């Protein structure tokens, strides 16, 4: 090989090595609990809090090929997710990248470098590093003031509140869409947005109110005297003004080894879970007491029932799920049920004669106060049937 060819080969190899080093540096991860500026996480890379409790990285719910960036308990065998970044925009082709960009913002991107999520939407100041804390809070520290927190996962919650997390007036906790889909579901709760109000309100769908804790009394919520724990949990509600206040809870020092999480489940129940053996969770408080107590949880023409202590939904007789896929995912409220056979009342011109429509008596059910009713002089079952057959609406 002549000298010219040798020099060309040497420069090519050197350029290739530099390119590989640059790519490796882009994917490098700061050791331990911190992401430095320009560093990224890939599929099997994680960072872990100093006390080893919380871990952050990519995860995929069972039975799906969708990938999210989230936070979970590092040493619990069943992965328990407490926060999700790109909950509405999963990555379908791994590996993706979770990066603290050189511009000082967090991003989740796919192989084509399409940004699926960014902290830029709520982050006001650029960051220099990101750390997962022992509390489970993932925080960004400022570029100008390196001790200033400029963004935190506690300020952008999904379905879970951890001890010491402050739920400020104006923040919402939103359930998952289903047990395997962290996209925002129909259930959410918040401090009552009305000025001066100190109750927590739970809503679903388009903001329909179905539950309120009652006003804060100074020790507990008026409708929930059971929240006046004298044991291992301390509640705190701090009011600065009619529009600025927060609610939080803490684990008492005597129970410092107990792990707690407050979750708004995808079925519309708020549950506090306790874990003392680092392996399993036990519900110690929940509200509403029953999912079937939430109006419309099964959607139009759906019936909520309990069997073997498991609450579920079914369609009323003569009806079937409007969206079988949604129902198989237990998203009953999203579509409800539709008639198997259309009514032929209209074909009889409302006369009620010659119709094949019939009736079934349904007990122990309630109707919404938004349902239209007609007051009849004859309130017997026969009178009700006649009135319905003569009025197709």
Short mmCIF file of N, CA and C in Angstrom, two decimals, residues 236-355:
data_model
loop_
_atom_site.label_atom_id
_atom_site.label_comp_id
_atom_site.label_asym_id
_atom_site.label_seq_id
_atom_site.Cartn_x
_atom_site.Cartn_y
_atom_site.Cartn_z
N UNK A 236 -52.31 17.28 55.34
CA UNK A 236 -51.97 18.69 55.48
C UNK A 236 -52.64 19.48 54.36
N UNK A 237 -53.36 20.52 54.73
CA UNK A 237 -54.01 21.40 53.76
C UNK A 237 -53.60 22.82 54.10
N UNK A 238 -52.90 23.47 53.19
CA UNK A 238 -52.36 24.80 53.45
C UNK A 238 -53.01 25.81 52.52
N UNK A 239 -53.59 26.87 53.09
CA UNK A 239 -54.28 27.91 52.33
C UNK A 239 -53.51 29.22 52.44
N UNK A 240 -53.08 29.73 51.30
CA UNK A 240 -52.40 31.03 51.26
C UNK A 240 -53.38 32.14 50.88
N UNK A 241 -54.33 31.81 50.02
CA UNK A 241 -55.33 32.77 49.57
C UNK A 241 -56.50 31.98 49.00
N UNK A 242 -57.60 32.63 48.64
CA UNK A 242 -58.74 31.89 48.07
C UNK A 242 -58.41 31.13 46.80
N UNK A 243 -57.34 31.53 46.11
CA UNK A 243 -56.98 30.87 44.85
C UNK A 243 -55.64 30.15 44.90
N UNK A 244 -54.94 30.25 46.03
CA UNK A 244 -53.64 29.59 46.15
C UNK A 244 -53.64 28.72 47.40
N UNK A 245 -53.63 27.40 47.20
CA UNK A 245 -53.64 26.46 48.32
C UNK A 245 -53.17 25.11 47.81
N UNK A 246 -52.75 24.25 48.73
CA UNK A 246 -52.35 22.90 48.32
C UNK A 246 -52.73 21.88 49.38
N UNK A 247 -52.81 20.63 48.95
CA UNK A 247 -53.13 19.50 49.82
C UNK A 247 -52.04 18.45 49.64
N UNK A 248 -51.59 17.87 50.75
CA UNK A 248 -50.58 16.83 50.69
C UNK A 248 -50.75 15.86 51.85
N UNK A 249 -50.00 14.78 51.81
CA UNK A 249 -50.00 13.83 52.92
C UNK A 249 -48.58 13.30 53.11
N UNK A 250 -48.30 12.88 54.32
CA UNK A 250 -46.95 12.42 54.66
C UNK A 250 -47.02 11.16 55.50
N UNK A 251 -45.96 10.40 55.49
CA UNK A 251 -45.84 9.23 56.36
C UNK A 251 -45.17 9.67 57.65
N UNK A 252 -45.78 9.32 58.78
CA UNK A 252 -45.22 9.69 60.08
C UNK A 252 -43.84 9.05 60.25
N UNK A 253 -42.91 9.74 60.95
CA UNK A 253 -41.55 9.21 61.14
C UNK A 253 -41.50 7.81 61.72
N UNK A 254 -42.46 7.47 62.60
CA UNK A 254 -42.46 6.15 63.23
C UNK A 254 -42.75 5.03 62.23
N UNK A 255 -43.28 5.40 61.05
CA UNK A 255 -43.60 4.40 60.02
C UNK A 255 -42.80 4.67 58.75
N UNK A 256 -41.58 5.13 58.92
CA UNK A 256 -40.78 5.59 57.78
C UNK A 256 -40.48 4.48 56.77
N UNK A 257 -40.58 3.21 57.18
CA UNK A 257 -40.29 2.11 56.26
C UNK A 257 -41.52 1.73 55.41
N UNK A 258 -42.68 2.30 55.74
CA UNK A 258 -43.90 1.99 55.00
C UNK A 258 -43.99 2.85 53.75
N UNK A 259 -44.27 2.21 52.61
CA UNK A 259 -44.45 2.94 51.36
C UNK A 259 -45.93 3.13 51.10
N UNK A 260 -46.30 4.32 50.66
CA UNK A 260 -47.70 4.65 50.36
C UNK A 260 -47.79 5.25 48.97
N UNK A 261 -48.91 5.03 48.33
CA UNK A 261 -49.22 5.72 47.08
C UNK A 261 -50.73 5.92 47.01
N UNK A 262 -51.14 7.07 46.53
CA UNK A 262 -52.54 7.42 46.38
C UNK A 262 -52.85 7.43 44.88
N UNK A 263 -53.73 6.54 44.44
CA UNK A 263 -53.95 6.33 43.01
C UNK A 263 -55.42 6.56 42.65
N UNK A 264 -55.64 7.26 41.54
CA UNK A 264 -56.98 7.33 40.96
C UNK A 264 -57.02 6.25 39.89
N UNK A 265 -57.63 5.12 40.23
CA UNK A 265 -57.64 3.96 39.33
C UNK A 265 -58.46 4.23 38.08
N UNK A 266 -58.20 3.44 37.05
CA UNK A 266 -58.89 3.61 35.77
C UNK A 266 -60.40 3.34 35.88
N UNK A 267 -60.84 2.67 36.98
CA UNK A 267 -62.27 2.41 37.15
C UNK A 267 -62.96 3.51 37.96
N UNK A 268 -62.24 4.59 38.30
CA UNK A 268 -62.87 5.73 38.95
C UNK A 268 -62.80 5.74 40.46
N UNK A 269 -62.00 4.85 41.06
CA UNK A 269 -61.84 4.84 42.51
C UNK A 269 -60.50 5.43 42.91
N UNK A 270 -60.52 6.28 43.93
CA UNK A 270 -59.29 6.78 44.53
C UNK A 270 -58.93 5.82 45.65
N UNK A 271 -57.71 5.28 45.60
CA UNK A 271 -57.29 4.26 46.56
C UNK A 271 -55.93 4.63 47.14
N UNK A 272 -55.79 4.44 48.45
CA UNK A 272 -54.48 4.56 49.08
C UNK A 272 -53.97 3.15 49.34
N UNK A 273 -52.80 2.85 48.77
CA UNK A 273 -52.18 1.54 48.92
C UNK A 273 -50.98 1.64 49.86
N UNK A 274 -50.80 0.58 50.64
CA UNK A 274 -49.67 0.50 51.55
C UNK A 274 -48.82 -0.72 51.21
N UNK A 275 -47.52 -0.57 51.34
CA UNK A 275 -46.60 -1.69 51.10
C UNK A 275 -45.55 -1.70 52.20
N UNK A 276 -45.45 -2.81 52.89
CA UNK A 276 -44.47 -2.91 53.99
C UNK A 276 -43.45 -4.01 53.78
N UNK A 277 -43.69 -4.89 52.79
CA UNK A 277 -42.76 -6.01 52.59
C UNK A 277 -42.04 -5.93 51.25
N UNK A 278 -42.09 -4.74 50.61
CA UNK A 278 -41.40 -4.51 49.35
C UNK A 278 -41.87 -5.45 48.23
N UNK A 279 -43.05 -5.99 48.33
CA UNK A 279 -43.48 -6.92 47.29
C UNK A 279 -44.95 -6.77 46.89
N UNK A 280 -45.83 -6.51 47.84
CA UNK A 280 -47.25 -6.46 47.51
C UNK A 280 -47.90 -5.21 48.10
N UNK A 281 -48.98 -4.77 47.44
CA UNK A 281 -49.70 -3.58 47.87
C UNK A 281 -51.05 -3.97 48.48
N UNK A 282 -51.42 -3.29 49.55
CA UNK A 282 -52.68 -3.53 50.23
C UNK A 282 -53.49 -2.24 50.26
N UNK A 283 -54.74 -2.23 49.75
CA UNK A 283 -55.55 -1.02 49.84
C UNK A 283 -55.98 -0.77 51.28
N UNK A 284 -55.72 0.43 51.80
CA UNK A 284 -56.08 0.74 53.18
C UNK A 284 -57.20 1.79 53.25
N UNK A 285 -57.54 2.39 52.10
CA UNK A 285 -58.62 3.38 52.05
C UNK A 285 -59.01 3.58 50.60
N UNK A 286 -60.31 3.74 50.34
CA UNK A 286 -60.73 4.01 48.97
C UNK A 286 -62.07 4.74 48.98
N UNK A 287 -62.31 5.49 47.90
CA UNK A 287 -63.51 6.29 47.77
C UNK A 287 -63.73 6.59 46.29
N UNK A 288 -64.92 6.53 45.74
CA UNK A 288 -66.14 6.01 46.33
C UNK A 288 -65.99 4.55 46.75
N UNK A 289 -66.81 4.13 47.69
CA UNK A 289 -66.67 2.79 48.25
C UNK A 289 -66.92 1.71 47.21
N UNK A 290 -67.67 2.02 46.17
CA UNK A 290 -67.96 1.04 45.14
C UNK A 290 -67.98 1.73 43.77
N UNK A 291 -67.39 1.08 42.78
CA UNK A 291 -67.42 1.64 41.41
C UNK A 291 -68.83 1.72 40.89
N UNK A 292 -69.68 0.78 41.31
CA UNK A 292 -71.07 0.79 40.85
C UNK A 292 -71.84 1.99 41.40
N UNK A 293 -71.26 2.68 42.38
CA UNK A 293 -71.89 3.87 42.92
C UNK A 293 -71.66 5.10 42.06
N UNK A 294 -70.81 4.97 41.03
CA UNK A 294 -70.54 6.10 40.13
C UNK A 294 -71.54 6.06 39.00
N UNK A 295 -72.33 7.12 38.86
CA UNK A 295 -73.38 7.12 37.84
C UNK A 295 -72.77 7.01 36.45
N UNK A 296 -73.35 6.14 35.62
CA UNK A 296 -72.95 6.05 34.23
C UNK A 296 -71.62 5.37 33.99
N UNK A 297 -71.07 4.68 34.99
CA UNK A 297 -69.75 4.07 34.84
C UNK A 297 -69.76 3.02 33.73
N UNK A 298 -70.91 2.43 33.42
CA UNK A 298 -70.99 1.41 32.38
C UNK A 298 -71.47 1.97 31.04
N UNK A 299 -71.69 3.26 30.96
CA UNK A 299 -72.12 3.84 29.71
C UNK A 299 -73.61 3.63 29.45
N UNK A 300 -74.13 4.16 28.36
CA UNK A 300 -75.56 4.02 28.03
C UNK A 300 -75.99 2.56 27.98
N UNK A 301 -77.05 2.24 28.66
CA UNK A 301 -77.66 0.90 28.68
C UNK A 301 -76.73 -0.17 29.26
N UNK A 302 -75.73 0.26 30.00
CA UNK A 302 -74.86 -0.69 30.69
C UNK A 302 -75.28 -0.83 32.13
N UNK A 303 -75.07 -2.02 32.71
CA UNK A 303 -75.46 -2.31 34.09
C UNK A 303 -74.22 -2.74 34.87
N UNK A 304 -73.99 -2.11 35.98
CA UNK A 304 -72.87 -2.45 36.85
C UNK A 304 -73.32 -3.51 37.85
N UNK A 305 -72.48 -4.54 38.05
CA UNK A 305 -72.84 -5.59 38.99
C UNK A 305 -71.59 -6.10 39.70
N UNK A 306 -71.81 -6.77 40.81
CA UNK A 306 -70.71 -7.32 41.61
C UNK A 306 -70.84 -8.83 41.68
N UNK A 307 -69.76 -9.52 41.38
CA UNK A 307 -69.75 -10.97 41.45
C UNK A 307 -68.40 -11.41 42.02
N UNK A 308 -68.45 -12.19 43.11
CA UNK A 308 -67.24 -12.66 43.79
C UNK A 308 -66.36 -11.47 44.17
N UNK A 309 -67.00 -10.40 44.65
CA UNK A 309 -66.32 -9.18 45.10
C UNK A 309 -65.61 -8.44 43.97
N UNK A 310 -65.91 -8.77 42.73
CA UNK A 310 -65.34 -8.09 41.59
C UNK A 310 -66.45 -7.33 40.87
N UNK A 311 -66.24 -6.03 40.70
CA UNK A 311 -67.23 -5.21 40.03
C UNK A 311 -66.97 -5.18 38.53
N UNK A 312 -68.03 -5.29 37.77
CA UNK A 312 -67.88 -5.33 36.32
C UNK A 312 -69.14 -4.75 35.69
N UNK A 313 -69.14 -4.70 34.36
CA UNK A 313 -70.29 -4.16 33.62
C UNK A 313 -70.81 -5.20 32.63
N UNK A 314 -72.08 -5.12 32.37
CA UNK A 314 -72.68 -5.92 31.31
C UNK A 314 -73.77 -5.08 30.64
N UNK A 315 -74.13 -5.47 29.43
CA UNK A 315 -75.20 -4.78 28.72
C UNK A 315 -76.54 -5.32 29.18
N UNK A 316 -77.55 -4.45 29.21
CA UNK A 316 -78.89 -4.90 29.54
C UNK A 316 -79.36 -5.89 28.48
N UNK A 317 -80.32 -6.74 28.85
CA UNK A 317 -80.83 -7.73 27.92
C UNK A 317 -81.41 -7.03 26.68
N UNK A 318 -81.01 -7.55 25.51
CA UNK A 318 -81.44 -6.94 24.26
C UNK A 318 -80.45 -5.93 23.72
N UNK A 319 -79.33 -5.75 24.42
CA UNK A 319 -78.32 -4.79 24.01
C UNK A 319 -76.96 -5.49 23.92
N UNK A 320 -76.03 -4.91 23.18
CA UNK A 320 -74.66 -5.42 23.11
C UNK A 320 -73.70 -4.23 23.07
N UNK A 321 -72.40 -4.47 23.37
CA UNK A 321 -71.45 -3.35 23.41
C UNK A 321 -71.37 -2.62 22.07
N UNK A 322 -71.38 -1.31 22.15
CA UNK A 322 -71.22 -0.51 20.93
C UNK A 322 -69.82 -0.71 20.35
N UNK A 323 -68.83 -0.80 21.23
CA UNK A 323 -67.44 -0.98 20.81
C UNK A 323 -66.86 -2.18 21.56
N UNK A 324 -66.92 -3.39 20.98
CA UNK A 324 -66.44 -4.59 21.68
C UNK A 324 -64.98 -4.49 22.12
N UNK A 325 -64.14 -3.80 21.32
CA UNK A 325 -62.72 -3.66 21.69
C UNK A 325 -62.58 -2.86 22.98
N UNK A 326 -63.35 -1.78 23.09
CA UNK A 326 -63.30 -0.96 24.30
C UNK A 326 -63.77 -1.76 25.51
N UNK A 327 -64.81 -2.56 25.32
CA UNK A 327 -65.33 -3.34 26.44
C UNK A 327 -64.37 -4.44 26.85
N UNK A 328 -63.68 -5.04 25.89
CA UNK A 328 -62.71 -6.08 26.25
C UNK A 328 -61.54 -5.48 27.01
N UNK A 329 -61.31 -4.18 26.82
CA UNK A 329 -60.27 -3.47 27.58
C UNK A 329 -60.82 -2.87 28.86
N UNK A 330 -62.08 -3.16 29.16
CA UNK A 330 -62.78 -2.69 30.36
C UNK A 330 -62.95 -1.18 30.37
N UNK A 331 -63.05 -0.59 29.17
CA UNK A 331 -63.37 0.84 29.05
C UNK A 331 -64.87 0.98 28.78
N UNK A 332 -65.67 0.50 29.72
CA UNK A 332 -67.11 0.42 29.50
C UNK A 332 -67.75 1.77 29.23
N UNK A 333 -67.31 2.77 29.99
CA UNK A 333 -67.97 4.07 29.94
C UNK A 333 -67.75 4.78 28.60
N UNK A 334 -66.75 4.36 27.84
CA UNK A 334 -66.38 5.10 26.63
C UNK A 334 -67.40 4.93 25.51
N UNK A 335 -68.20 3.88 25.54
CA UNK A 335 -69.12 3.66 24.43
C UNK A 335 -70.47 3.11 24.84
N UNK A 336 -70.52 2.34 25.93
CA UNK A 336 -71.79 1.80 26.38
C UNK A 336 -72.34 0.73 25.45
N UNK A 337 -73.66 0.58 25.47
CA UNK A 337 -74.32 -0.50 24.72
C UNK A 337 -75.35 0.07 23.74
N UNK A 338 -75.66 -0.74 22.73
CA UNK A 338 -76.68 -0.36 21.74
C UNK A 338 -77.65 -1.53 21.57
N UNK A 339 -78.84 -1.23 21.05
CA UNK A 339 -79.86 -2.26 20.85
C UNK A 339 -79.41 -3.28 19.79
N UNK A 340 -79.72 -4.54 20.06
CA UNK A 340 -79.48 -5.57 19.05
C UNK A 340 -80.47 -5.44 17.90
N UNK A 341 -81.71 -5.13 18.23
CA UNK A 341 -82.77 -5.00 17.22
C UNK A 341 -83.40 -3.62 17.36
N UNK A 342 -83.43 -2.82 16.29
CA UNK A 342 -84.02 -1.48 16.39
C UNK A 342 -85.50 -1.55 16.77
N UNK A 343 -85.97 -0.54 17.45
CA UNK A 343 -87.40 -0.44 17.76
C UNK A 343 -88.18 -0.24 16.47
N UNK A 344 -89.37 -0.80 16.42
CA UNK A 344 -90.21 -0.57 15.23
C UNK A 344 -91.40 0.31 15.56
N UNK A 345 -91.29 1.03 16.69
CA UNK A 345 -92.37 1.90 17.11
C UNK A 345 -92.72 2.92 16.03
N UNK A 346 -91.69 3.47 15.39
CA UNK A 346 -91.93 4.49 14.36
C UNK A 346 -92.69 3.93 13.17
N UNK A 347 -92.51 2.62 12.89
CA UNK A 347 -93.18 2.01 11.74
C UNK A 347 -94.67 1.91 11.95
N UNK A 348 -95.12 1.99 13.19
CA UNK A 348 -96.55 1.91 13.48
C UNK A 348 -97.17 3.28 13.67
N UNK A 349 -96.36 4.33 13.31
CA UNK A 349 -96.85 5.71 13.42
C UNK A 349 -97.24 6.08 14.85
N UNK A 350 -96.57 5.43 15.80
CA UNK A 350 -96.83 5.77 17.19
C UNK A 350 -98.14 5.28 17.71
N UNK A 351 -98.81 4.42 16.94
CA UNK A 351 -100.12 3.96 17.40
C UNK A 351 -100.00 2.88 18.45
N UNK A 352 -98.87 2.21 18.48
CA UNK A 352 -98.69 1.14 19.44
C UNK A 352 -99.34 -0.15 19.02
N UNK A 353 -100.05 -0.14 17.92
CA UNK A 353 -100.72 -1.35 17.47
C UNK A 353 -99.84 -2.11 16.48
N UNK A 354 -99.82 -3.41 16.61
CA UNK A 354 -99.04 -4.23 15.70
C UNK A 354 -97.54 -4.17 15.93
N UNK A 355 -97.10 -3.55 16.99
CA UNK A 355 -95.66 -3.44 17.24
C UNK A 355 -95.12 -4.73 17.82
#
